[in-house]
mmCIF file of C-alpha atoms in Angstrom:
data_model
loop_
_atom_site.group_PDB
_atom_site.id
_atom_site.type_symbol
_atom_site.label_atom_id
_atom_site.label_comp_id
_atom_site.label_asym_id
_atom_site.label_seq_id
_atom_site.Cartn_x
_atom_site.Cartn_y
_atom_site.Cartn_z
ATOM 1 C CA UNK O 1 37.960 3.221 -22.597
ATOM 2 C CA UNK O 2 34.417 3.622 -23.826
ATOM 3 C CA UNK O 3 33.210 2.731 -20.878
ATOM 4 C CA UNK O 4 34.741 4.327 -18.389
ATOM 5 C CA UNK O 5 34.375 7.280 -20.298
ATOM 6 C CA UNK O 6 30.116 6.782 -20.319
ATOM 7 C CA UNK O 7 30.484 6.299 -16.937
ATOM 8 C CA UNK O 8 32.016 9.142 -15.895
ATOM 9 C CA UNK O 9 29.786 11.195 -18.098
ATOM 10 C CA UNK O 10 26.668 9.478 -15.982
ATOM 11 C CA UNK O 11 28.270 9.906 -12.753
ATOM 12 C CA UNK O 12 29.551 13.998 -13.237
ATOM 13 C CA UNK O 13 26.191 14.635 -14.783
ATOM 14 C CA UNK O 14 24.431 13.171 -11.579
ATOM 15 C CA UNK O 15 26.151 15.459 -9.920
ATOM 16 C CA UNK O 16 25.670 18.243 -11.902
ATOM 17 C CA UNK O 17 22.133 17.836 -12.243
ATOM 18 C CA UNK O 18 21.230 17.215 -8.208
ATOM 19 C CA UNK O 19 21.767 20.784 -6.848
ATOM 20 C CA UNK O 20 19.417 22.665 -8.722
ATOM 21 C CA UNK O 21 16.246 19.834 -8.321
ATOM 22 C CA UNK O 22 15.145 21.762 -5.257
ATOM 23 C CA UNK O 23 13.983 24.778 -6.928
ATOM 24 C CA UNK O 24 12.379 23.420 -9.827
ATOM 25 C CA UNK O 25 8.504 23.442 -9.306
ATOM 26 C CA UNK O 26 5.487 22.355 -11.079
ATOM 27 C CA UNK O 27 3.017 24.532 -9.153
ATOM 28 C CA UNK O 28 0.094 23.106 -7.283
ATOM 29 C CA UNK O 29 -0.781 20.838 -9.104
ATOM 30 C CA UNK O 30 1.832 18.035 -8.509
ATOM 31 C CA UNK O 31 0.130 14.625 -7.991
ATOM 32 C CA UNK O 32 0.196 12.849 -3.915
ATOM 33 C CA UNK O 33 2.239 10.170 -4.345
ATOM 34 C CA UNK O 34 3.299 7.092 -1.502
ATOM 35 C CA UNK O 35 7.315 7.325 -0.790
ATOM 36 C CA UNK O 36 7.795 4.340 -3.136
ATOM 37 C CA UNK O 37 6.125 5.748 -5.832
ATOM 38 C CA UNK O 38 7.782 9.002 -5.417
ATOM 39 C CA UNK O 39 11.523 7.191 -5.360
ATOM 40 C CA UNK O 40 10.497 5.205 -8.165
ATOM 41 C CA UNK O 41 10.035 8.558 -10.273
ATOM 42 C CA UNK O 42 12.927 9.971 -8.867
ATOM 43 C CA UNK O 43 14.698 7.440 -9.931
ATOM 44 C CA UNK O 44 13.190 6.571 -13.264
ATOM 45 C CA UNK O 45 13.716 10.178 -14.676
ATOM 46 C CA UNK O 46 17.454 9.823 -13.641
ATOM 47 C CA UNK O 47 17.729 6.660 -15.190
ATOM 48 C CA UNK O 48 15.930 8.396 -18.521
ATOM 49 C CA UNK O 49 17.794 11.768 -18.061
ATOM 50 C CA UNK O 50 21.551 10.242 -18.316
ATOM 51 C CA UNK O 51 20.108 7.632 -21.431
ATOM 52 C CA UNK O 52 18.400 10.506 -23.119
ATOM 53 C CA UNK O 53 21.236 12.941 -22.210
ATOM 54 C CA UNK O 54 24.267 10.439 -23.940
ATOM 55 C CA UNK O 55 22.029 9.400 -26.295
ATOM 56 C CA UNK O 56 20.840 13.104 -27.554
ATOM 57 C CA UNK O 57 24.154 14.696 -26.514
ATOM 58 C CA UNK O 58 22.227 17.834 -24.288
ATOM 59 C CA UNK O 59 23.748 20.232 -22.515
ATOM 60 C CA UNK O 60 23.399 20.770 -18.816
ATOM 61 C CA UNK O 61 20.550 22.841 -19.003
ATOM 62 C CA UNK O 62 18.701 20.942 -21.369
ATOM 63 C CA UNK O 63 19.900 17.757 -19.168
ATOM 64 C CA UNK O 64 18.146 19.539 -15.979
ATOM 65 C CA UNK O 65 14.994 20.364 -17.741
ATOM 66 C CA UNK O 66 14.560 17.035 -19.356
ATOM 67 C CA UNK O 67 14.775 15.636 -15.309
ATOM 68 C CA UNK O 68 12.383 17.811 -14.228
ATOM 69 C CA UNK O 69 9.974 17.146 -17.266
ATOM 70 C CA UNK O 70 10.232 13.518 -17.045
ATOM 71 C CA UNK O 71 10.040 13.116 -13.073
ATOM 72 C CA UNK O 72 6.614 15.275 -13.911
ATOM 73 C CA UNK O 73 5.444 13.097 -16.420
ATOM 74 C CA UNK O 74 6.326 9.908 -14.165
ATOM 75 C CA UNK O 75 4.646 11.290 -11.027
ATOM 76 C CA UNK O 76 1.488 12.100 -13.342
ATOM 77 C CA UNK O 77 1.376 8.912 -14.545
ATOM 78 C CA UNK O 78 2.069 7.027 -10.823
ATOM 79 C CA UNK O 79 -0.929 8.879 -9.584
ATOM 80 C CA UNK O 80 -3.446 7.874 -12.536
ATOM 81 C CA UNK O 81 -5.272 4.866 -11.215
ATOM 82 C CA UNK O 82 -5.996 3.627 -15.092
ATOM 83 C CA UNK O 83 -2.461 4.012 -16.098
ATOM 84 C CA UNK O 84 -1.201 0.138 -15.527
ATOM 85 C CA UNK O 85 1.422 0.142 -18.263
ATOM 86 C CA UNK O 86 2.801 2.843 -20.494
ATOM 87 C CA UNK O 87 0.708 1.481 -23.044
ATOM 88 C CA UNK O 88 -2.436 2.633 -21.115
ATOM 89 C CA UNK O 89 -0.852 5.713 -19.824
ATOM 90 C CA UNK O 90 -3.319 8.587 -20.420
ATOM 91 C CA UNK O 91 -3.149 10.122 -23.702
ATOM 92 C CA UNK O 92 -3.191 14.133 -21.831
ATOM 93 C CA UNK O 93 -0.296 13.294 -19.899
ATOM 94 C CA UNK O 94 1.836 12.154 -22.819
ATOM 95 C CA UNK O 95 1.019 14.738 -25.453
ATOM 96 C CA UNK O 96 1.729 17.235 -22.347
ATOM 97 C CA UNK O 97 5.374 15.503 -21.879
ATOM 98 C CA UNK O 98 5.767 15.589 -25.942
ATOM 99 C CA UNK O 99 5.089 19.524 -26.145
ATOM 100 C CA UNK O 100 7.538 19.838 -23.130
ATOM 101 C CA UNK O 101 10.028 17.792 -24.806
ATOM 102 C CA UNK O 102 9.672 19.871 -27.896
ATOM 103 C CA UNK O 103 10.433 23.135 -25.977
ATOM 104 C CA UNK O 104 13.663 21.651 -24.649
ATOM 105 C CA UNK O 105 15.441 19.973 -27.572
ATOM 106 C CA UNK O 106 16.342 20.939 -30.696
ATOM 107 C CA UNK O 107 14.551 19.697 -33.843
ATOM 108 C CA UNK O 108 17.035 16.962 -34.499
ATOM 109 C CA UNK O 109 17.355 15.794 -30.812
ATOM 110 C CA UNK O 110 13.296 15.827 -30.768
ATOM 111 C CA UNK O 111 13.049 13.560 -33.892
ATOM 112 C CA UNK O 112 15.384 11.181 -32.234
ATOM 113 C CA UNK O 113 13.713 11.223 -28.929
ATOM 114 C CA UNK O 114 10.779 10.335 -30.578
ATOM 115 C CA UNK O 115 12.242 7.232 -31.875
ATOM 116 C CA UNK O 116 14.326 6.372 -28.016
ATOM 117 C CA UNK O 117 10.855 7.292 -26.306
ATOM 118 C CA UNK O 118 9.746 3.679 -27.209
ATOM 119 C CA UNK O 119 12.665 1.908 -26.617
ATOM 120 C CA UNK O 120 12.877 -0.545 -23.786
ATOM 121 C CA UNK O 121 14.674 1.034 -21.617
ATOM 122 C CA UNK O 122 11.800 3.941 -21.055
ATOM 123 C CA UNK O 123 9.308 1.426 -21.394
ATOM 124 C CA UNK O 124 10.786 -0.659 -18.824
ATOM 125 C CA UNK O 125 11.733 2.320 -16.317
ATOM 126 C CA UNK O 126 7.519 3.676 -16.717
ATOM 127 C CA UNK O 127 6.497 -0.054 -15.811
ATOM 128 C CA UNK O 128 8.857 -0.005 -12.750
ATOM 129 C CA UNK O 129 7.011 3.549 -11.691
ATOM 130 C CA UNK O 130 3.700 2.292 -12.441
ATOM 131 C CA UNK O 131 4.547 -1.053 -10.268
ATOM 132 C CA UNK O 132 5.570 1.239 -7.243
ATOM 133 C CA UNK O 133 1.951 2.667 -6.940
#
């Protein structure tokens, strides 16, 4: 029951979240990225936005802007030649995704993203981005 419950959470917030990704922009400076790369992040700050958004129980407008935050951050990091694992991700792009983070969530849900940011299954999703370059 569990489970089918978590699942239909993860499926009705993909498809809450999908309509409104075309009008959410970075600016100009957004990072060229190869096609695999670029699915790689899409995909990665899915698979992070329905974790982070069962795990931290956000709303669908925190949900939306945690996507758009984290397929940022991912797309930064894809396009930094240095950045081989998260572990040697640039510092800059990390502290920017932190103070982003912080903006979005609540003081509670920030504390415990802090804590699910270095679980594996971030870690794991960054290294498949980074492998996609």
């Amino acid at each position: 029951m569990q489970r089918n419950r978590r699942f239909l959470l993860a499926l009705s917030l993909t498809a809450l979240l999908l309509p409104g990704l075309s009008f959410t922009s970075f600016g100009a400076n957004e990072p060229v990225l190869n096609p695999g790369a670029k699915d790689a992040a899409d995909q990665g700050a899915l698979s992070i936005t329905l974790y982070l958004t069962d795990a931290l129980h956000l709303s669908q407008a925190q949900a939306q802007a945690v996507r758009a935050c984290t397929r940022h951050e991912l797309e930064q990091l894809a396009a930094t030649p240095g950045a081989a694992t998260p572990a040697t991700a640039p510092l800059q792009v990390q502290k920017e995704y932190e103070l982003a983070m912080a903006r979005i969530l609540n003081p509670e849900q920030y504390r415990s993203f802090q804590l699910l940011e270095r679980g594996p299954l971030v870690v794991s999703t960054v290294s498949r981005v980074l492998a996609a370059r």
